[in-house]
Short mmCIF file of C-alpha atoms and ligand atoms in Angstrom, two decimals:
data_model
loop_
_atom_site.label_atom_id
_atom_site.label_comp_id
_atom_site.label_asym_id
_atom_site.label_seq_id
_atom_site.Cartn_x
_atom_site.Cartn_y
_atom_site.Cartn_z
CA UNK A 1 26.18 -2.52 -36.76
CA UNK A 2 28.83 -0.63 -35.92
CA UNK A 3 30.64 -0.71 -32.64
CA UNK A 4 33.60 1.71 -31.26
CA UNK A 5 35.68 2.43 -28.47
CA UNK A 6 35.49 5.62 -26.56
CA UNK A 7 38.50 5.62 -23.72
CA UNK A 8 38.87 8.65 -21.50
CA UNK A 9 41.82 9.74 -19.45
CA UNK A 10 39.60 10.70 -15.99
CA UNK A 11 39.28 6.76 -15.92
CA UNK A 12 41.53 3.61 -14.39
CA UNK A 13 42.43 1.11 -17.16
CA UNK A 14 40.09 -1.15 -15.20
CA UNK A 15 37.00 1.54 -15.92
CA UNK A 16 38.30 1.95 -19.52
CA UNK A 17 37.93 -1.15 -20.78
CA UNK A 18 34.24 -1.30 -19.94
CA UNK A 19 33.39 2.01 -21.26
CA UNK A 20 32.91 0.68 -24.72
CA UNK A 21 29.06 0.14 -26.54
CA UNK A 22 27.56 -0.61 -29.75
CA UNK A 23 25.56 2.24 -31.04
CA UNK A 24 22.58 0.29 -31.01
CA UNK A 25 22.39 -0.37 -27.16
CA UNK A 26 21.61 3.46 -25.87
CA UNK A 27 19.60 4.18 -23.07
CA UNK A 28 18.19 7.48 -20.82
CA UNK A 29 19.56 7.43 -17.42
CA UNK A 30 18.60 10.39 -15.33
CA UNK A 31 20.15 11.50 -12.12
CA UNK A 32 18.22 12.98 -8.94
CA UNK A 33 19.99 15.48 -7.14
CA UNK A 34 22.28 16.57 -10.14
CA UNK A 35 23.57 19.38 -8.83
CA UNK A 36 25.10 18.39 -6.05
CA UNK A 37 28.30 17.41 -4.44
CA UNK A 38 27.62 13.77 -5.78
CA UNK A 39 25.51 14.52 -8.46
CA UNK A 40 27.79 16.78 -10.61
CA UNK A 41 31.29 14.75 -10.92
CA UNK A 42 28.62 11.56 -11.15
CA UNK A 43 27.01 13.36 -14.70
CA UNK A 44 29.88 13.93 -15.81
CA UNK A 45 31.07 10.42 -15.50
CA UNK A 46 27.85 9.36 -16.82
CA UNK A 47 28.24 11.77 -19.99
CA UNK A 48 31.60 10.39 -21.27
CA UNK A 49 29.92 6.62 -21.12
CA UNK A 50 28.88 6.10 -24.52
CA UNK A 51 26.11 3.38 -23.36
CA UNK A 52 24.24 6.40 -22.32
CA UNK A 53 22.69 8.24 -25.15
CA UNK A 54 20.37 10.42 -23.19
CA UNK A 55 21.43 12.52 -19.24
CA UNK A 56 18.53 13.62 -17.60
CA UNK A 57 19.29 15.90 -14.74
CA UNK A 58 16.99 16.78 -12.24
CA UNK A 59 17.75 19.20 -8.89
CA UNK A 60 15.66 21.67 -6.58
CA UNK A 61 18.46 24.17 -7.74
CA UNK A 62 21.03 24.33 -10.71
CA UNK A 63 19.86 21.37 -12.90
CA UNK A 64 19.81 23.03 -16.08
CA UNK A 65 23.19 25.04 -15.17
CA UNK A 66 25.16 21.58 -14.77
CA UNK A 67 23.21 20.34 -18.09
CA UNK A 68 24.30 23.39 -20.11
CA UNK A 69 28.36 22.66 -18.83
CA UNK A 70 28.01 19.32 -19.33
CA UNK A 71 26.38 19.18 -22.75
CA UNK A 72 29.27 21.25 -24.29
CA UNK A 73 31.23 18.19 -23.57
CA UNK A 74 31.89 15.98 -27.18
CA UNK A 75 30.57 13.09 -26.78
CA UNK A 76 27.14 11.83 -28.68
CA UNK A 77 24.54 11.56 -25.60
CA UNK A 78 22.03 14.93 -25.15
CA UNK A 79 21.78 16.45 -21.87
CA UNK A 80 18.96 18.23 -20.05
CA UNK A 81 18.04 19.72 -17.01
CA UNK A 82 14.80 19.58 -14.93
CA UNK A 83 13.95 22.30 -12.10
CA UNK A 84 11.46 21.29 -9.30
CA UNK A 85 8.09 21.08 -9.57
CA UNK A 86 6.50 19.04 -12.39
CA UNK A 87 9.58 18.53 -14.68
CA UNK A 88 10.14 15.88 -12.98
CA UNK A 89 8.32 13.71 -14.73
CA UNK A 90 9.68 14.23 -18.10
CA UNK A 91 12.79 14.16 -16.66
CA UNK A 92 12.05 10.39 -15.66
CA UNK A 93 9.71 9.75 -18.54
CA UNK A 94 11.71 6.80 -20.90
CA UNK A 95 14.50 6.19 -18.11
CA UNK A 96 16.00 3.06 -17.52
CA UNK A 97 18.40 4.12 -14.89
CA UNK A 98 17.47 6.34 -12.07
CA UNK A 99 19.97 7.64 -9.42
CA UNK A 100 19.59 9.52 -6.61
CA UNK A 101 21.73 11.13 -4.51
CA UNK A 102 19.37 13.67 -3.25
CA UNK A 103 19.47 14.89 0.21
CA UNK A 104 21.83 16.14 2.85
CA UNK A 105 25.13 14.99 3.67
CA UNK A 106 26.63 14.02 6.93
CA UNK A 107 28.69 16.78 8.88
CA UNK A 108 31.18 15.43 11.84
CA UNK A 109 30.42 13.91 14.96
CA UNK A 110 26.54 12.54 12.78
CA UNK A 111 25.47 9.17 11.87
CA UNK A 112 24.07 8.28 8.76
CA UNK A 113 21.13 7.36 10.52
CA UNK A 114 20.82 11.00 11.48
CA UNK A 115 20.02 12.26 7.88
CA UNK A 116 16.85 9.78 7.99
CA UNK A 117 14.32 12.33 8.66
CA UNK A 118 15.63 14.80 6.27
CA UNK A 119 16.12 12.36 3.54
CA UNK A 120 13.56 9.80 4.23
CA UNK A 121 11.06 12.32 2.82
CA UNK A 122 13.42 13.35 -0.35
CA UNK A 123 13.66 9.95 -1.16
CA UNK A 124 10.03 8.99 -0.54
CA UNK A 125 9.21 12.05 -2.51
CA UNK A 126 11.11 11.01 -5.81
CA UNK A 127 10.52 7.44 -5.07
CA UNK A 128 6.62 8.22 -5.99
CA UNK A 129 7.66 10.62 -8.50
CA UNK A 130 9.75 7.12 -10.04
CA UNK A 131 6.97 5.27 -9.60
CA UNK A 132 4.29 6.95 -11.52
CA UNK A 133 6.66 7.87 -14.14
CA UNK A 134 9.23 5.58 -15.20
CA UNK A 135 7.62 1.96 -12.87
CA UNK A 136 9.85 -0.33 -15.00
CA UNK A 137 13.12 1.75 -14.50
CA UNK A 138 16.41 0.38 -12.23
CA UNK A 139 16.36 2.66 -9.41
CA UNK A 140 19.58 3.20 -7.69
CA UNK A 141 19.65 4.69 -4.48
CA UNK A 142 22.73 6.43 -2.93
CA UNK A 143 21.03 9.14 -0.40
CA UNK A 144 22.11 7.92 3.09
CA UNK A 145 21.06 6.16 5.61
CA UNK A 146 20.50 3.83 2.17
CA UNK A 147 20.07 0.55 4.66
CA UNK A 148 16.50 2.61 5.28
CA UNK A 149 16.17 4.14 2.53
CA UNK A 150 16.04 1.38 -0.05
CA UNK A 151 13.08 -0.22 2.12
CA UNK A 152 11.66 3.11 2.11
CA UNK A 153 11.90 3.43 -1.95
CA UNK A 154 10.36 -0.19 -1.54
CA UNK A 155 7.33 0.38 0.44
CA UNK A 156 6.63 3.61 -1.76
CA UNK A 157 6.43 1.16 -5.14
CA UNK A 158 4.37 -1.49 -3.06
CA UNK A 159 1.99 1.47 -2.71
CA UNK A 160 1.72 1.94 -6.33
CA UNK A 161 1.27 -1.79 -7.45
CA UNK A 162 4.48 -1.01 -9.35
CA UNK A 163 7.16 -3.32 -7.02
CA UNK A 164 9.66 -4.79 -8.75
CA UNK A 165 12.31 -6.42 -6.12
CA UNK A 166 14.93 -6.86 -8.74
CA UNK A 167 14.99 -3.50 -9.88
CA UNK A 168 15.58 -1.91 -6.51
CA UNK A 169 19.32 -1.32 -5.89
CA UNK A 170 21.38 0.22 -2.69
CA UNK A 171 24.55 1.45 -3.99
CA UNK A 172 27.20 -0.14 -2.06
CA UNK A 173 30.27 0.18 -4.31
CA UNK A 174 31.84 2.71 -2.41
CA UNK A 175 32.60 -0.22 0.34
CA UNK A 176 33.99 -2.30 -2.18
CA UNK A 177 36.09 -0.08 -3.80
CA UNK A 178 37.35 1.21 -0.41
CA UNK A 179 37.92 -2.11 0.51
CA UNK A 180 40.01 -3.24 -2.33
CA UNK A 181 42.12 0.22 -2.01
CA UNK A 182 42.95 0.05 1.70
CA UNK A 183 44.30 -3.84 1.12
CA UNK A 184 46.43 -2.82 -1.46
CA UNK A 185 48.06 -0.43 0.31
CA UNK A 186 48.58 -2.73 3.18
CA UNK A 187 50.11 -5.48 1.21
CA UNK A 188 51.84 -3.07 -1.76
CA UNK A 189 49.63 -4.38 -4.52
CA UNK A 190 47.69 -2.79 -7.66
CA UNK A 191 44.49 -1.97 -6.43
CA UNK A 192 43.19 -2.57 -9.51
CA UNK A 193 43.83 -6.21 -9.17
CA UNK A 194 41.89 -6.45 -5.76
CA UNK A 195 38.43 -7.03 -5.32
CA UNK A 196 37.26 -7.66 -1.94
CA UNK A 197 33.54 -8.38 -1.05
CA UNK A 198 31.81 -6.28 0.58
CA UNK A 199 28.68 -7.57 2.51
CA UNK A 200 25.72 -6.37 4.75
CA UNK A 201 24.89 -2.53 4.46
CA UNK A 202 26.02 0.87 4.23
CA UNK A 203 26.70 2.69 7.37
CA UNK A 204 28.89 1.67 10.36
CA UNK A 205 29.10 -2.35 11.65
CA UNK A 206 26.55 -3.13 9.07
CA UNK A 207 29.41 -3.11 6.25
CA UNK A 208 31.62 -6.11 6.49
CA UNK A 209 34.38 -7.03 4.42
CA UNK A 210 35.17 -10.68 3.70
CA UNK A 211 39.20 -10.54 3.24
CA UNK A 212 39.28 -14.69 3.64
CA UNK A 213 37.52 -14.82 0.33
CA UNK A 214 40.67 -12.92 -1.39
CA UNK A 215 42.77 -15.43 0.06
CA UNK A 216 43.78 -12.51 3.07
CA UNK A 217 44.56 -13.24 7.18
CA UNK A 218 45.21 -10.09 8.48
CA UNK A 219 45.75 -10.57 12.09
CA UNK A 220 45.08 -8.81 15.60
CA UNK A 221 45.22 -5.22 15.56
CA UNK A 222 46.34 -4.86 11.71
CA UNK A 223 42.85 -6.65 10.74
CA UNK A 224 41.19 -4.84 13.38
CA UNK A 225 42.28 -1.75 12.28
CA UNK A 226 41.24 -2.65 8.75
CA UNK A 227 37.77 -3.54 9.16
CA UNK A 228 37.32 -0.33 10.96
CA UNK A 229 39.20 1.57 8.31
CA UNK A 230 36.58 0.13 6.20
CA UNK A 231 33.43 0.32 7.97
CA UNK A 232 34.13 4.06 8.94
CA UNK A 233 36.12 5.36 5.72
CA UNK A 234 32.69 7.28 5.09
CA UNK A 235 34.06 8.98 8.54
CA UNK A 236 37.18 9.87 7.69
CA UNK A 237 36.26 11.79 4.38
CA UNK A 238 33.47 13.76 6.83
CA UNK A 239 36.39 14.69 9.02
CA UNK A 240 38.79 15.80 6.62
CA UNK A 241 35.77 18.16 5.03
CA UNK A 242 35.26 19.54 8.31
CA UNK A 243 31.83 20.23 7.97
CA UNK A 244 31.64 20.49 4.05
CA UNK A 245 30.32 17.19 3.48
CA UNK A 246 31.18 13.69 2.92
CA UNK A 247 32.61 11.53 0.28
CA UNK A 248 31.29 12.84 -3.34
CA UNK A 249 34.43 12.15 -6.01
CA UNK A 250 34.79 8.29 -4.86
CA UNK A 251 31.08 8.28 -4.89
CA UNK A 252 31.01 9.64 -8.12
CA UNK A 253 32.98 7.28 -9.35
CA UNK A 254 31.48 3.66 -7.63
CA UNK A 255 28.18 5.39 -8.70
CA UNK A 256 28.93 5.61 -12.32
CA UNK A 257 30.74 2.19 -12.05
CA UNK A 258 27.45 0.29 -10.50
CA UNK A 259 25.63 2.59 -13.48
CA UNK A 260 28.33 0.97 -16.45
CA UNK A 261 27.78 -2.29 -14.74
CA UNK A 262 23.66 -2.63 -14.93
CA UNK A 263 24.19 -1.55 -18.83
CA UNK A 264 26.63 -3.68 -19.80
CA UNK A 265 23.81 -6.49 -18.54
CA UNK A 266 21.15 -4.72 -19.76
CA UNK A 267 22.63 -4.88 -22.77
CA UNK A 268 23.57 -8.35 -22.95
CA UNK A 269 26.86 -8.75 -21.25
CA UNK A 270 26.88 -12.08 -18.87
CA UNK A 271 28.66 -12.78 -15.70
CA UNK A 272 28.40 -8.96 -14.47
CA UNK A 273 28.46 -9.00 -10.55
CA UNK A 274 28.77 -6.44 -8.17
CA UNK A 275 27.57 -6.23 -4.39
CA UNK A 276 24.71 -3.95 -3.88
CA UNK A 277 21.75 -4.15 -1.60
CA UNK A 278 18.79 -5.59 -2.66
CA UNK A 279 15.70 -7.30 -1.73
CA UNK A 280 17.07 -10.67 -0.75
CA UNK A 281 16.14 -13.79 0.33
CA UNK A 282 19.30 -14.84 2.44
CA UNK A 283 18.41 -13.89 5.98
CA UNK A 284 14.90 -13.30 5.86
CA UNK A 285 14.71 -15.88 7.95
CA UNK A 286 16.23 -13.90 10.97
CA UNK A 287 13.79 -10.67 9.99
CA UNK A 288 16.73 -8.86 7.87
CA UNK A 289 14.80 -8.57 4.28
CA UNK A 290 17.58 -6.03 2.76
CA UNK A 291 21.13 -7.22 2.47
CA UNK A 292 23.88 -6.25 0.23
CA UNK A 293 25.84 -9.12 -1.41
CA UNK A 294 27.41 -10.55 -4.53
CA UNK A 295 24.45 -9.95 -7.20
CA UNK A 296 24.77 -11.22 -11.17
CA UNK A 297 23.25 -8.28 -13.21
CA UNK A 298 21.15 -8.85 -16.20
CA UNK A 299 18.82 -7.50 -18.69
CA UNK A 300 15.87 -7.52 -16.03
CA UNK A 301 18.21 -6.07 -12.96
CA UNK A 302 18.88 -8.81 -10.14
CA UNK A 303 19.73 -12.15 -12.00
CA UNK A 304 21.29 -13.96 -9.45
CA UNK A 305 22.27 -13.04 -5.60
CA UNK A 306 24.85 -14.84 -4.17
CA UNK A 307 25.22 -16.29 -1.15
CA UNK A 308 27.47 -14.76 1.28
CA UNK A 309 29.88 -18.19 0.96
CA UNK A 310 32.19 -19.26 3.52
CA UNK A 311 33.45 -17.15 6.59
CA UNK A 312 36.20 -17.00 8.93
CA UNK A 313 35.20 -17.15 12.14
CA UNK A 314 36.22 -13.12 13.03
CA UNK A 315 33.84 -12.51 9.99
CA UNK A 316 30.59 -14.18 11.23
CA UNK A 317 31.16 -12.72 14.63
CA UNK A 318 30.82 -9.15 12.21
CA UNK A 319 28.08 -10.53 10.22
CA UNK A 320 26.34 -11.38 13.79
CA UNK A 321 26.55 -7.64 14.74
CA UNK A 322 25.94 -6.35 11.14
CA UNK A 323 22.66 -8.22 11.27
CA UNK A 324 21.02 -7.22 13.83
CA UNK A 325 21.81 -3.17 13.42
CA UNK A 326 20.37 -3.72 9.87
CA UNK A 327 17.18 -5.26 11.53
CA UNK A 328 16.64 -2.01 13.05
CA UNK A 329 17.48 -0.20 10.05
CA UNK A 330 14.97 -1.64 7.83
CA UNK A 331 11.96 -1.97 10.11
CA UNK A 332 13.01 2.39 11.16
CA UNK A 333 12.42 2.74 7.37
CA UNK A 334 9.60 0.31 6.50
CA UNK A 335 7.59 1.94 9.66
CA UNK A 336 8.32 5.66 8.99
CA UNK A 337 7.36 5.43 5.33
CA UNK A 338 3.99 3.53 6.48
CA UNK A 339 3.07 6.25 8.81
CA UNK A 340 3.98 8.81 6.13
CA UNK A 341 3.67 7.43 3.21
CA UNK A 342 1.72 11.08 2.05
N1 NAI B 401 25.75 5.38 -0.85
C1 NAI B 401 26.94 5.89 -0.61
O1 NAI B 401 27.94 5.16 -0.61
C2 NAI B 401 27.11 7.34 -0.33
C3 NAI B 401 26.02 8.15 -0.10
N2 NAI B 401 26.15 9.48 0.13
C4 NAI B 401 24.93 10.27 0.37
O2 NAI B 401 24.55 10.95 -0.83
C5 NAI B 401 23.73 12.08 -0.49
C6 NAI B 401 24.16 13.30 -1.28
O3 NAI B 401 25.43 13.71 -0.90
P1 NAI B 401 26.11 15.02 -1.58
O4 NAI B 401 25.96 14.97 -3.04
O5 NAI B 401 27.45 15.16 -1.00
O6 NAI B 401 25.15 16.19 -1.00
P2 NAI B 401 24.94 17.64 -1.57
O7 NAI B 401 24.25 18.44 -0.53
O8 NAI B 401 26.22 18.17 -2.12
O9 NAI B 401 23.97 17.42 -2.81
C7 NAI B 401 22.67 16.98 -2.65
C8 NAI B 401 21.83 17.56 -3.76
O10 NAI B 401 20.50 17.08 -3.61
C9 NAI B 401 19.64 18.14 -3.96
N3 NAI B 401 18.30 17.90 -3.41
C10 NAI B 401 17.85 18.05 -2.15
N4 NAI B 401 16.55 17.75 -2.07
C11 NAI B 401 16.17 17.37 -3.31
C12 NAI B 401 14.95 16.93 -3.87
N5 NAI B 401 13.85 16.84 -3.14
N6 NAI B 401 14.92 16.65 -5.18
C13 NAI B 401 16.04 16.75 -5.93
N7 NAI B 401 17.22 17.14 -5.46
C14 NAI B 401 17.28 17.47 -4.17
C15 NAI B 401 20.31 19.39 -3.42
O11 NAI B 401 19.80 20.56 -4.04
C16 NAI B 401 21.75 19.10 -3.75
O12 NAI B 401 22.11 19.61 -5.01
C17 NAI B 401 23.85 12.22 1.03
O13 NAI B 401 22.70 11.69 1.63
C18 NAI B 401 25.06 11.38 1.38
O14 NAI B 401 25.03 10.91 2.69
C19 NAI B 401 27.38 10.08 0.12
C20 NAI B 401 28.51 9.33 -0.14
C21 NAI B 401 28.47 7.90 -0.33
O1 OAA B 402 29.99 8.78 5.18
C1 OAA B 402 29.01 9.33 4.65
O2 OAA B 402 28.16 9.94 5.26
C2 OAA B 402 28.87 9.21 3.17
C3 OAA B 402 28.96 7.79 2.80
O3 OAA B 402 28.00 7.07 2.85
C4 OAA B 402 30.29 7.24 2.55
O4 OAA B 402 31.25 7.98 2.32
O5 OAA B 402 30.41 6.01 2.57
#
């Protein structure tokens, strides 16, 4: 078997070490929403990752322009676009990774939690279109308000008889890669070297970053101001657009990293963890059954999920608040898709 490296320029030397494969480990990932602000710079990432041998991109509008650009690019995987309607399912026929970033951004002065009815039914839509088509795939779901939408993805593969818990992934990378960036430029250090955890779920008070674990004690109104710079980065990306969106480059890229991470497990690679939110067991005691934290990747998706580990005492007063916002979150999802689950 032959192996070789591939390392791009676009990438960190962090990201280019990883983006190395055999040529025996190849595998169809297709993307949801292709076209779009997320969806474009995310395909491209995803096409100069030699673990991928096949892009499937899928979009109400543009899919097969974006497949055309991209495919001219020289590296071995094939690229295709779907249009709406029943290309779909080919598109997700043989995938093992599905992402979707499909649906509407945020514009300023909105909530993520206003884009639920909008993209509660894009996401239930190619949720059952996932499903019936590719059951066994990892399904990774960016499309905001993700602490509803994953439950929503959920309750659509309950439907089916096709649930898999440990398949079913919020992407909450973005927080985590935030989080690691805005420390290092508070303390002059190479962000590359920083990884803070990231716990909770993606929008608002429901993200919490656990600085004590990286051996931090910000103080007062510096650690004040930190949290907040990382619970409402999302915010400051939809105010600097003005109206043109939200985040879609650093998206793009924690996207394609959380992508690179499942296949390097899938394909055999141990001790791969990243925080995303999942199905998980560690306070479904309170009521909150979706919760973002340290997970170990492996060739069947969720391995192992961490606990959340030890606190200060600022951070369970967050986790406190966190908790009980993504209470509400879930059961908003988990009762929408119920009552329109067709
Ligand atoms: N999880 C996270 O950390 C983040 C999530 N997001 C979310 O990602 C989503 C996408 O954001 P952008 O790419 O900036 O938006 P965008 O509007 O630029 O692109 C969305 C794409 O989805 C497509 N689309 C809409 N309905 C569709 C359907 N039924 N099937 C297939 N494609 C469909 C549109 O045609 C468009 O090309 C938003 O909901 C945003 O809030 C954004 C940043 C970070
Ligand atoms: O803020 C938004 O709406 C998009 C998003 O989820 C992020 O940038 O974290």
């Amino acid at each position: 078997m032959f192996a070789r490296k591939v390392t791009t320029s676009v990438l960190g030397a962090a990201q280019r070490r990883t983006f190395s494969a055999s040529a025996s480990n190849l595998t169809k990932v297709a993307v949801l929403g292709a076209a779009g602000g997320i969806g474009q710079p995310l395909s491209l990432l995803l096409k100069l990752n030699p673990r991928v041998s096949e892009l499937a991109l899928y979009d109400i509008k543009g899919a097969p322009g974006v497949a055309a650009d991209i495919s001219h690019i020289n590296t071995k995987s094939t690229v295709k676009g779907y249009e709406a309607g029943d290309e779909i399912k080919e598109c997700l026929k043989g995938a093992e990774i599905v992402l979707i970033p499909a649906g509407v951004p945020r514009k300023p002065g909105m909530t993520r939690d206003d884009l639920f009815n909008t993209n509660g039914s894009i996401v239930r839509d190619l949720a059952k279109a996932a499903a019936e088509s590719c059951p066994d795939a990892n399904i990774l779901i960016i499309s905001n308000p993700v602490n509803s939408t994953v439950p929503i993805t959920a309750e659509v593969f309950k439907s089916k008889g096709v649930y898999n818990p440990k398949r079913l992934f919020g992407v909450t990378t973005l927080d985590v890669v935030r989080a690691s960036r805005f420390i290092s430029q508070l303390k002059s250090t190479d962000p590359a070297n920083e990884n803070i955890t990231v716990v909770g779920g993606h929008s608002g008070a429901t993200i919490v970053p656990l600085l004590s674990q990286a051996g931090y004690t910000l103080e007062g109104a510096e650690r004040d101001e930190y949290v907040k710079r990382v619970q409402f980065g999302g915010d400051e990306v939809v105010q600097a657009k003005g109206g043109a969106g939200s985040a879609t480059l650093s998206m793009a890229m924690a996207g394609a990293r959380f992508a690179e991470s499942l296949l390097k497990a899938a394909q055999g690679q141990k001790g791969v963890i990243e925080p995303t939110y999942v199905d998980s067991p560690l306070y479904k005691d309170q009521g909150v059954t979706y919760f973002a934290s340290n997970v170990e990747l492996g060739p069947n998706g969720v391995e192992k999920i961490h606990p959340v580990g030890k606190v200060s005492e600022h951070e369970q007063g967050l986790l406190d608040v966190c908790l009980k916002d993504l209470k509400t979150n879930i059961e908003k999802g988990e009762k929408w898709v119920k009552e329109n689950m067709n």
